[in-house]
Coordinates of C-alpha atoms in Angstrom, one line a residue:
X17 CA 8.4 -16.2 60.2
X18 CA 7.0 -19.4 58.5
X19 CA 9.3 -21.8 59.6
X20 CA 8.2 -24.4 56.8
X21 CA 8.6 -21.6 54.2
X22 CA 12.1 -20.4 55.8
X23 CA 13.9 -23.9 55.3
X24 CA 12.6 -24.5 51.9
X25 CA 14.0 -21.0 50.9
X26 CA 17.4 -22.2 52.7
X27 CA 17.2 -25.5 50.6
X28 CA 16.3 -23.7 47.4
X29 CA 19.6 -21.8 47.8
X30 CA 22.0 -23.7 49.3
X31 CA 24.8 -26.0 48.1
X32 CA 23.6 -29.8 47.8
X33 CA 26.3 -32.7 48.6
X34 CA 25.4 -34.0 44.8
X35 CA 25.8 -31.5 42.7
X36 CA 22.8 -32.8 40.0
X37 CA 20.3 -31.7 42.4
X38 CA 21.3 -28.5 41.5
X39 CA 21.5 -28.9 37.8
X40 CA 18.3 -29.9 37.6
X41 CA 16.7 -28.0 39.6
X42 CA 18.4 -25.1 37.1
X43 CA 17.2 -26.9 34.3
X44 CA 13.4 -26.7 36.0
X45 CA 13.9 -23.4 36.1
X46 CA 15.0 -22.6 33.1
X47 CA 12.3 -24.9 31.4
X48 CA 9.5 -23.2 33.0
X49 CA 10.9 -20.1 32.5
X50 CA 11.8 -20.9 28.7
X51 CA 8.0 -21.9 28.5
X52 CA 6.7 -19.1 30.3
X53 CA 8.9 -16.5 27.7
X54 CA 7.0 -18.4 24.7
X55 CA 3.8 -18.1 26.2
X56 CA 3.9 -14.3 26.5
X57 CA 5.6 -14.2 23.4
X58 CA 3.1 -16.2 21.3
X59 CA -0.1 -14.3 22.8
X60 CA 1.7 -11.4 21.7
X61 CA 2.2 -12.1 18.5
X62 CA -1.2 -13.1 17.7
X63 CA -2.8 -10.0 18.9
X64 CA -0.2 -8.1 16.5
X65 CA -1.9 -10.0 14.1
X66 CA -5.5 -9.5 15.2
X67 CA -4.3 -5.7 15.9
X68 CA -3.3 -5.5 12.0
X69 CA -6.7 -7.1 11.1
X70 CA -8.4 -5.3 12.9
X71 CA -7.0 -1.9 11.6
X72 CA -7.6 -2.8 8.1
X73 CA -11.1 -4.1 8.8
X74 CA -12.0 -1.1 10.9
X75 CA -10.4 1.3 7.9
X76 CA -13.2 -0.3 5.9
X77 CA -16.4 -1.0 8.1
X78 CA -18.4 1.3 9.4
X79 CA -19.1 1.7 13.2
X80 CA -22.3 0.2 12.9
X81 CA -24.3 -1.3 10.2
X82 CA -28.3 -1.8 9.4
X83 CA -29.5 -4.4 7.4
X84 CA -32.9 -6.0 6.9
X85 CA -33.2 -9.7 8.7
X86 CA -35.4 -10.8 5.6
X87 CA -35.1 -10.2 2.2
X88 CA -32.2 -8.3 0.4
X89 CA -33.4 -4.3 -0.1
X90 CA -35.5 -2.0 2.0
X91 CA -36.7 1.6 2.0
X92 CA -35.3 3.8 5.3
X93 CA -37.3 6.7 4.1
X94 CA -39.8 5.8 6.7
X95 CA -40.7 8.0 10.0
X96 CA -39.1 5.1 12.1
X97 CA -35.9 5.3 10.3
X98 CA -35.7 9.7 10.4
X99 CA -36.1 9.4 14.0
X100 CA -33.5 6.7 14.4
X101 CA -31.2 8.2 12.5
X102 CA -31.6 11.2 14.6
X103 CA -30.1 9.7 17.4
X104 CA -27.2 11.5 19.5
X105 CA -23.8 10.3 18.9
X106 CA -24.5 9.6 14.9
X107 CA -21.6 11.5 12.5
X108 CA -22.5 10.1 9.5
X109 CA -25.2 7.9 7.4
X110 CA -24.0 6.3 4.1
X111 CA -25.8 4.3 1.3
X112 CA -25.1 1.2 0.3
X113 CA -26.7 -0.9 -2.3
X114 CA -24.4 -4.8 -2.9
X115 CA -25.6 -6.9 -5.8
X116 CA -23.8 -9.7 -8.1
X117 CA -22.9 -8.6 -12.0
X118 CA -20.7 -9.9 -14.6
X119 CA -17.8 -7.7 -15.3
X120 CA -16.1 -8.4 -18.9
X121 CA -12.5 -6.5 -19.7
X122 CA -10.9 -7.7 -22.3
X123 CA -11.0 -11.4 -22.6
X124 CA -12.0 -12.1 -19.3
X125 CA -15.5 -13.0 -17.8
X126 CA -15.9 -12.6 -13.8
X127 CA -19.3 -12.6 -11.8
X128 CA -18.5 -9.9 -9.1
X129 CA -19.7 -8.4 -6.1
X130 CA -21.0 -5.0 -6.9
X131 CA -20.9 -2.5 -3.8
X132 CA -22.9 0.6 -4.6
X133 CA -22.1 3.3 -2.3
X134 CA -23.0 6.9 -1.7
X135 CA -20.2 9.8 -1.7
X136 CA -20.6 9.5 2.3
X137 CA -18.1 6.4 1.6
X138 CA -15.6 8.2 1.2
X139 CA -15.8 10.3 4.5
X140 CA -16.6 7.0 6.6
X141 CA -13.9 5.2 5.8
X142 CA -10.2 5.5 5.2
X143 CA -9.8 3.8 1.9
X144 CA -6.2 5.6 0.9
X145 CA -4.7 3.3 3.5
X146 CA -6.1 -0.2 1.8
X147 CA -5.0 1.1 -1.8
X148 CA -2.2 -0.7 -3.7
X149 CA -2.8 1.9 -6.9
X150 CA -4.6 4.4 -8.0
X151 CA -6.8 6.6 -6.1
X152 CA -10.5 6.0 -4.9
X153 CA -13.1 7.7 -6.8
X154 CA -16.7 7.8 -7.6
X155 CA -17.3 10.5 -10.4
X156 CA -15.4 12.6 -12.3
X157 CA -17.4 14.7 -14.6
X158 CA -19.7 12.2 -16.5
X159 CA -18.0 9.5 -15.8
X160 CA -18.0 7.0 -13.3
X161 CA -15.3 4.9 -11.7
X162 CA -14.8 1.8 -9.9
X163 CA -12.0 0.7 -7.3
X164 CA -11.7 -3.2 -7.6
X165 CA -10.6 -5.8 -5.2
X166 CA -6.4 -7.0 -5.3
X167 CA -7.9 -10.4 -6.5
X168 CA -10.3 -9.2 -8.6
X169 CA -7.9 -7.1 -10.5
X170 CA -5.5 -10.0 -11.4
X171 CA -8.5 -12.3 -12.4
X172 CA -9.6 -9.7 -14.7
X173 CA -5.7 -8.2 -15.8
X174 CA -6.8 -4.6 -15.0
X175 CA -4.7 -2.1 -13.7
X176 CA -6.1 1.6 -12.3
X177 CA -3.8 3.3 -15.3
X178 CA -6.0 1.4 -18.3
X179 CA -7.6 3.4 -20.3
X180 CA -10.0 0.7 -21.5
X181 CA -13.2 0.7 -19.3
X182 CA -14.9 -2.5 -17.5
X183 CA -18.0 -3.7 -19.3
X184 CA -20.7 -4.7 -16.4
X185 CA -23.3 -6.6 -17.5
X186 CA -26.1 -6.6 -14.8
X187 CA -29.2 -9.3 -14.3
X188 CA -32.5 -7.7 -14.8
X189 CA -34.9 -8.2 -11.6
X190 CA -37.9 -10.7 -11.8
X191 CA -36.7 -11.3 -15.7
X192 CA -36.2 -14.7 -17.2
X193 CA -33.7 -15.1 -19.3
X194 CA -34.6 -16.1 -23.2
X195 CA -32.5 -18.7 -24.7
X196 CA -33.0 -16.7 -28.3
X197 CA -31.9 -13.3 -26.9
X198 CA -29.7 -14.3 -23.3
X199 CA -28.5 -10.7 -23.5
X200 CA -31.9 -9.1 -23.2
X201 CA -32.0 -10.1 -20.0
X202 CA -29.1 -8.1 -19.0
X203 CA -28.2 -4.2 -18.3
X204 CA -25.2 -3.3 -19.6
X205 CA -22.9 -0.6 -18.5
X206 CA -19.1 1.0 -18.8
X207 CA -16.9 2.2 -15.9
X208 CA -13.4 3.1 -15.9
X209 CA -11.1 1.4 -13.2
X210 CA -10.0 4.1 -11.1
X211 CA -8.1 2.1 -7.9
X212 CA -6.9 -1.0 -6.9
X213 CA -8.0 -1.9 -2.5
X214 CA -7.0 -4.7 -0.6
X215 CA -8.0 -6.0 2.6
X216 CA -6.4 -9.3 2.9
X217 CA -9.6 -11.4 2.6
X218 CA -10.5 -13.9 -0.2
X219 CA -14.2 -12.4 0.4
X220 CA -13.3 -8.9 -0.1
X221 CA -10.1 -9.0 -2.6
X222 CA -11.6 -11.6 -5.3
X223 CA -14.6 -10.4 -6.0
X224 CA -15.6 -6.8 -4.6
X225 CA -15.8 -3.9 -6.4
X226 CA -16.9 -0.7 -5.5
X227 CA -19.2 1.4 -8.0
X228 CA -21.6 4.8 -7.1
X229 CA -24.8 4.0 -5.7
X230 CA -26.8 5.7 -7.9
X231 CA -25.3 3.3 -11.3
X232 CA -26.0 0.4 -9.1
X233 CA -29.4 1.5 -8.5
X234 CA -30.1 1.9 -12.2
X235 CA -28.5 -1.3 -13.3
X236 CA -30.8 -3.2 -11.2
X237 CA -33.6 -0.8 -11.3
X238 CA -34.0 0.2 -7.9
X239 CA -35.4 4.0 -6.3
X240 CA -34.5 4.2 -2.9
X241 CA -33.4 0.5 -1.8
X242 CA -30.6 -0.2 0.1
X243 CA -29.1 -3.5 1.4
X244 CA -27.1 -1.6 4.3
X245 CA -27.0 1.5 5.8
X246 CA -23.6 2.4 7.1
X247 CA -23.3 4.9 9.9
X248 CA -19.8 6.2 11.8
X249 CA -20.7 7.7 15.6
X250 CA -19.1 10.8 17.4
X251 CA -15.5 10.1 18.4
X252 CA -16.7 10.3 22.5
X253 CA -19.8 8.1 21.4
X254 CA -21.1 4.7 23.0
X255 CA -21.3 2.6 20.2
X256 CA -23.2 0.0 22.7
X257 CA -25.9 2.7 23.6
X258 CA -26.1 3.7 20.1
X259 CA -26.7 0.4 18.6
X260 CA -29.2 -0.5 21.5
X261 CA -31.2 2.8 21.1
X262 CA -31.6 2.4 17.2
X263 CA -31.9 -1.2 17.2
X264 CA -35.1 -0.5 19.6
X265 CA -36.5 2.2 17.0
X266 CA -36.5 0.4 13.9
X267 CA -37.2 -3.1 15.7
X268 CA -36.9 -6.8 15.5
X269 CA -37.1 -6.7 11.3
X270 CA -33.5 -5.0 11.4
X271 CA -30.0 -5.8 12.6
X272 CA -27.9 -3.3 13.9
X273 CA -24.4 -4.9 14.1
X274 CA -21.2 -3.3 15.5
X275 CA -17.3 -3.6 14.1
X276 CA -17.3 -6.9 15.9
X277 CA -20.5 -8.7 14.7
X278 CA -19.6 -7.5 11.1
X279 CA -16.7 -9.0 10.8
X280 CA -17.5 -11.5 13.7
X281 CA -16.3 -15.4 11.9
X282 CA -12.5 -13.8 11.1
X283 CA -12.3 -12.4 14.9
X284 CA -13.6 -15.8 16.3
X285 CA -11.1 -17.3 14.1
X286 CA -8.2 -15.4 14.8
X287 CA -9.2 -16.1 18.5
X288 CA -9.2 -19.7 18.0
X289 CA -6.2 -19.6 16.4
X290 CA -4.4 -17.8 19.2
X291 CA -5.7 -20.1 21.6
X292 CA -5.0 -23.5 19.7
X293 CA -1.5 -22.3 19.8
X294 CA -2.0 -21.3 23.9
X295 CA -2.6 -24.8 24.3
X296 CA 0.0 -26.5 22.4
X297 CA 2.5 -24.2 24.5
X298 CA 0.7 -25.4 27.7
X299 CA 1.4 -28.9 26.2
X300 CA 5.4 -28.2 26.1
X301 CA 4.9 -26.5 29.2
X302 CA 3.8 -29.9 30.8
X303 CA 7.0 -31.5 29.3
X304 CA 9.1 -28.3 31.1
X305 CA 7.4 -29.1 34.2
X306 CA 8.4 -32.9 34.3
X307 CA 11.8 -31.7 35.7
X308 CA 10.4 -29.8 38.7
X309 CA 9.0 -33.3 39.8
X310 CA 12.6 -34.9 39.2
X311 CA 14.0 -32.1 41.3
X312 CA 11.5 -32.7 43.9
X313 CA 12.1 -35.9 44.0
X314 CA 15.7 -36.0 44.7
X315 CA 15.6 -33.0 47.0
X316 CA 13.7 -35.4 49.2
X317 CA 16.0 -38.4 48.7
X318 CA 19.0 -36.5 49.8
X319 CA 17.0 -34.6 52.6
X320 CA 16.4 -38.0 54.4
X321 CA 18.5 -37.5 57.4
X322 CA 17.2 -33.7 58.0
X323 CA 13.3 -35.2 57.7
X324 CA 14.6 -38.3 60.4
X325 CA 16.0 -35.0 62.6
X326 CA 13.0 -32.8 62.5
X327 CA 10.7 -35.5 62.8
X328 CA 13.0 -36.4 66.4
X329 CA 12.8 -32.3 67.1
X330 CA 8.7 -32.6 67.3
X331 CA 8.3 -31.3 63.7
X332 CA 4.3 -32.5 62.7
X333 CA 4.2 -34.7 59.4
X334 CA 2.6 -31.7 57.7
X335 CA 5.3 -29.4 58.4
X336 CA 7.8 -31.3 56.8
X337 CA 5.5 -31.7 53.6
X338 CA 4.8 -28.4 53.5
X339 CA 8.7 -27.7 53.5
X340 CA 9.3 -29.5 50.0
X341 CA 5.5 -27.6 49.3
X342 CA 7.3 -24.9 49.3
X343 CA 10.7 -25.7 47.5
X344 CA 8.4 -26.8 44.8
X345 CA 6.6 -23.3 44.4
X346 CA 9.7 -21.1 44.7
X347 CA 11.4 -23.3 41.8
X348 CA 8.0 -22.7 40.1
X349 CA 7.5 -18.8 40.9
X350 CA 11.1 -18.1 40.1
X351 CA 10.8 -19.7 36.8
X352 CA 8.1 -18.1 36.1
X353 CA 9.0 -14.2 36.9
X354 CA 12.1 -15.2 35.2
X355 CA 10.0 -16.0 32.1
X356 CA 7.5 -13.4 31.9
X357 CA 10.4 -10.6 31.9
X358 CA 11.7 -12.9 29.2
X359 CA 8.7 -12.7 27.2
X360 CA 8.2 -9.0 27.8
X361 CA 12.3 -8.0 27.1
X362 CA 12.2 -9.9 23.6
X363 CA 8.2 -8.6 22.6
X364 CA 10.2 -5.0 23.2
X365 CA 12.8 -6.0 21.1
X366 CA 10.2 -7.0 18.3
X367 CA 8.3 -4.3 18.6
X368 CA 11.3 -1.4 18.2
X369 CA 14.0 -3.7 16.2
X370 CA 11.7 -6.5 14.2
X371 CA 14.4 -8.9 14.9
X372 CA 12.0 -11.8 13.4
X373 CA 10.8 -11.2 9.6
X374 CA 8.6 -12.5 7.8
X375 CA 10.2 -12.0 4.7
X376 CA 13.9 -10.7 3.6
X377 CA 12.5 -9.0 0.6
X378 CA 11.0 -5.6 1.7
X379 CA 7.4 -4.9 0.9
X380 CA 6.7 -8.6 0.2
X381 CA 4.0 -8.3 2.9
X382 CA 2.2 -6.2 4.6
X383 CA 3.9 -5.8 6.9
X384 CA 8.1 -6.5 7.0
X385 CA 8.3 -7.8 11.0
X386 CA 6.0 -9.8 13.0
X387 CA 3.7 -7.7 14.6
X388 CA 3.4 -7.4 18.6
X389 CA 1.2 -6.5 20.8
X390 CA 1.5 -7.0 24.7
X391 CA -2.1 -6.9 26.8
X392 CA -1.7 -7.8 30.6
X393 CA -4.3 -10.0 30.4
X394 CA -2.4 -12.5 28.6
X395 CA 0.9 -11.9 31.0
X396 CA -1.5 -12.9 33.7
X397 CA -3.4 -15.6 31.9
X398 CA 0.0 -16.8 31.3
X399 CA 1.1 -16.2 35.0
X400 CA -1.9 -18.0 36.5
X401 CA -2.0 -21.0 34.0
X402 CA 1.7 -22.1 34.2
X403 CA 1.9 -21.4 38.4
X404 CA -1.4 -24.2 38.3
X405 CA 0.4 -26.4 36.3
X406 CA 3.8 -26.2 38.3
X407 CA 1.7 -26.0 41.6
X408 CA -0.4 -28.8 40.7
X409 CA 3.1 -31.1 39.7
X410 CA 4.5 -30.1 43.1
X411 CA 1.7 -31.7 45.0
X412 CA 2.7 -35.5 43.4
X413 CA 5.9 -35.7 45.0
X414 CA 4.8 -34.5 48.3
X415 CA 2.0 -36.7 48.8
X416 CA 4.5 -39.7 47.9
X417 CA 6.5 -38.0 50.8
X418 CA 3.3 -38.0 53.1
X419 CA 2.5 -41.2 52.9
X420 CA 6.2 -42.7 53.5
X421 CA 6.3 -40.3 56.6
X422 CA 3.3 -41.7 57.7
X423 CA 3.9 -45.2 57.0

């Protein structure tokens, strides 16, 4: 057995002639533990966030999306496009045309994002879970519909259950607009409202709405243009060989983006935000750890005489430090496993009970309880971080000890 290891586990557990050695070293325990538990905790929390984001985003974009690197529209009827199109793993191809209008209901005036989509839409993504009202609809007999964004809705007053229809007024392409007659340079249209989406994001909720492809296309007076086409894979497909295989049909003129790259500025700032936070726990963490050096410390104050007796039994200089090494790192490790179970016990808790709320009125968000989600890469980002910390504050008292041995 490691002797050096063997009397700092004898030290760590027996009874100390002052009895604040052992109060503090409880308190180091408990403050890395304490640290360690919000760690977990934090990281957890975050990815129930990102996990809810990610749901709602993913209910809305497709697996992969084509668009052209210049310009705004092209034409995928083209022999490059069939045969990419005809690639293995690809479900489902839907249209979609996005251009800005004015939209006019009542007394209000909004410019909007149009989204012209085909009746693939529907199959590709799972709107009925991003509806507040109404249902979402293209066509009904002659007439067509629209399904407007949360914020959209309460800028214009709409509701899906009006009767009165939207008034879109459209910009005609490569048509200046004449003083004399402003509104001959417009298309006008009618649509009824038939749902009401949201998707928690400013860029989507105030001003998106969602119209048929083919009234888009004759607003603005295009054939066969799209800005985007949408396309959902096989379940058992590789969305990475997919992308790769039609990103080298079409070529460098197109980007083929995944869930990710679509939505890629909210993950990377949902990312940041869960690692801002990881930090500013590492920076109470380093407060936590202050009391594993105070322990330290007066461990080897008290210890004097058994250092003197070793020393007179033979024991080698690094021997002893590697005694008080040691002390420090059980402290350290025991505060830590003590932590991560903490962390793990009360994310359980969350997750089946939703002991924290986020609100004490029901259905005032999204979602009643904060959301968690544990990954075991964060438990052991969390494991390795705060044993480097701890291990790294150990080291200061022992070299103070080295160097009085020595001296």
């Amino acid at each position: 057995m490691n002797i050096s290891f063997f009397i700092a586990r004898r030290y760590l557990f027996s009874k100390k002639s002052h009895n604040v050695v052992n109060v503090i070293s409880t308190i180091s325990v408990c403050g890395i533990a304490l640290a360690t538990a919000a760690i977990v905790c934090v990281l957890s929390i975050f990815n129930g966030f990102g996990g809810i984001v990610e749901s709602m985003f993913n209910a809305f974009d497709p697996d992969l999306k084509i668009t052209v690197k210049e310009g705004k529209v092209f034409d995928y009827h083209t022999p490059e496009f069939e045969k990419a199109l005809q690639v293995k793993g690809i479900q489902l191809i839907s249209e979609s045309l996005e251009e800005n209008a004015l939209f006019i209901f009542n007394e209000s005036q909004v410019p909007v994002l149009m989204k012209g989509v085909s009746e693939e839409f529907r199959l590709m993504t799972d709107m009925e879970k991003l509806l507040l009202e109404g249902s979402f609809k293209l066509h009904e007999d002659v007439v067509d519909y629209t399904t407007l964004g949360s914020g959209l809705a309460i800028t214009l007053g709409a509701r899906s259950n009006f009767i009165s229809p939207i008034k879109i007024y459209a910009p005609k392409r490569d048509v200046k607009v004449n003083l004399a007659n402003p509104a001959a340079a417009f298309t006008p249209a009618y649509i009824q409202i038939g749902g009401i989406f949201t998707l928690n994001s400013p860029e989507y909720d105030d001003q998106m709405a969602i119209i048929p492809i083919q009234l888009a296309r004759d607003l603005f007076g295009y054939e066969n243009q799209v800005t985007s086409l949408d396309i959902k894979l096989d379940a058992n497909a590789s969305v990475y060989r997919v992308k790769r295989e039609i990103q080298r049909i079409v070529g460098n003129n197109f980007l083929v983006e995944d869930r990710f790259e679509q939505q890629k500025e909210s993950y990377q700032m949902l990312q940041m935000e869960k690692w801002v936070a990881f930090l500013i726990m590492v920076f109470i963490l380093l407060i936590a750890v202050f009391n594993l050096v105070g322990s330290l410390s007066m461990l080897i104050v008290e210890k004097r005489d058994d250092i003197k007796s070793l020393q007179n039994m033979g024991a080698s200089d690094q021997l002893i430090s590697r005694i008080f090494l040691y002390e420090g790192w059980l402290i350290a490790f025991i505060g830590i496993i003590i932590g991560i179970a903490m962390g793990l016990v009360l994310c359980l808790l969350q997750q089946h009970f939703g002991l924290l709320r986020l609100s004490d009125v029901p259905g005032a968000y999204i979602i009643d309880a904060y959301p968690v989600i544990v990954e075991a890469l964060d438990v052991m980002i969390a494991f390795v971080v705060v044993s480097l910390i701890s291990l790294l504050t150990v080291l200061y008292p022992v070299n103070n000890l080295r160097k009085k041995i020595r001296n």
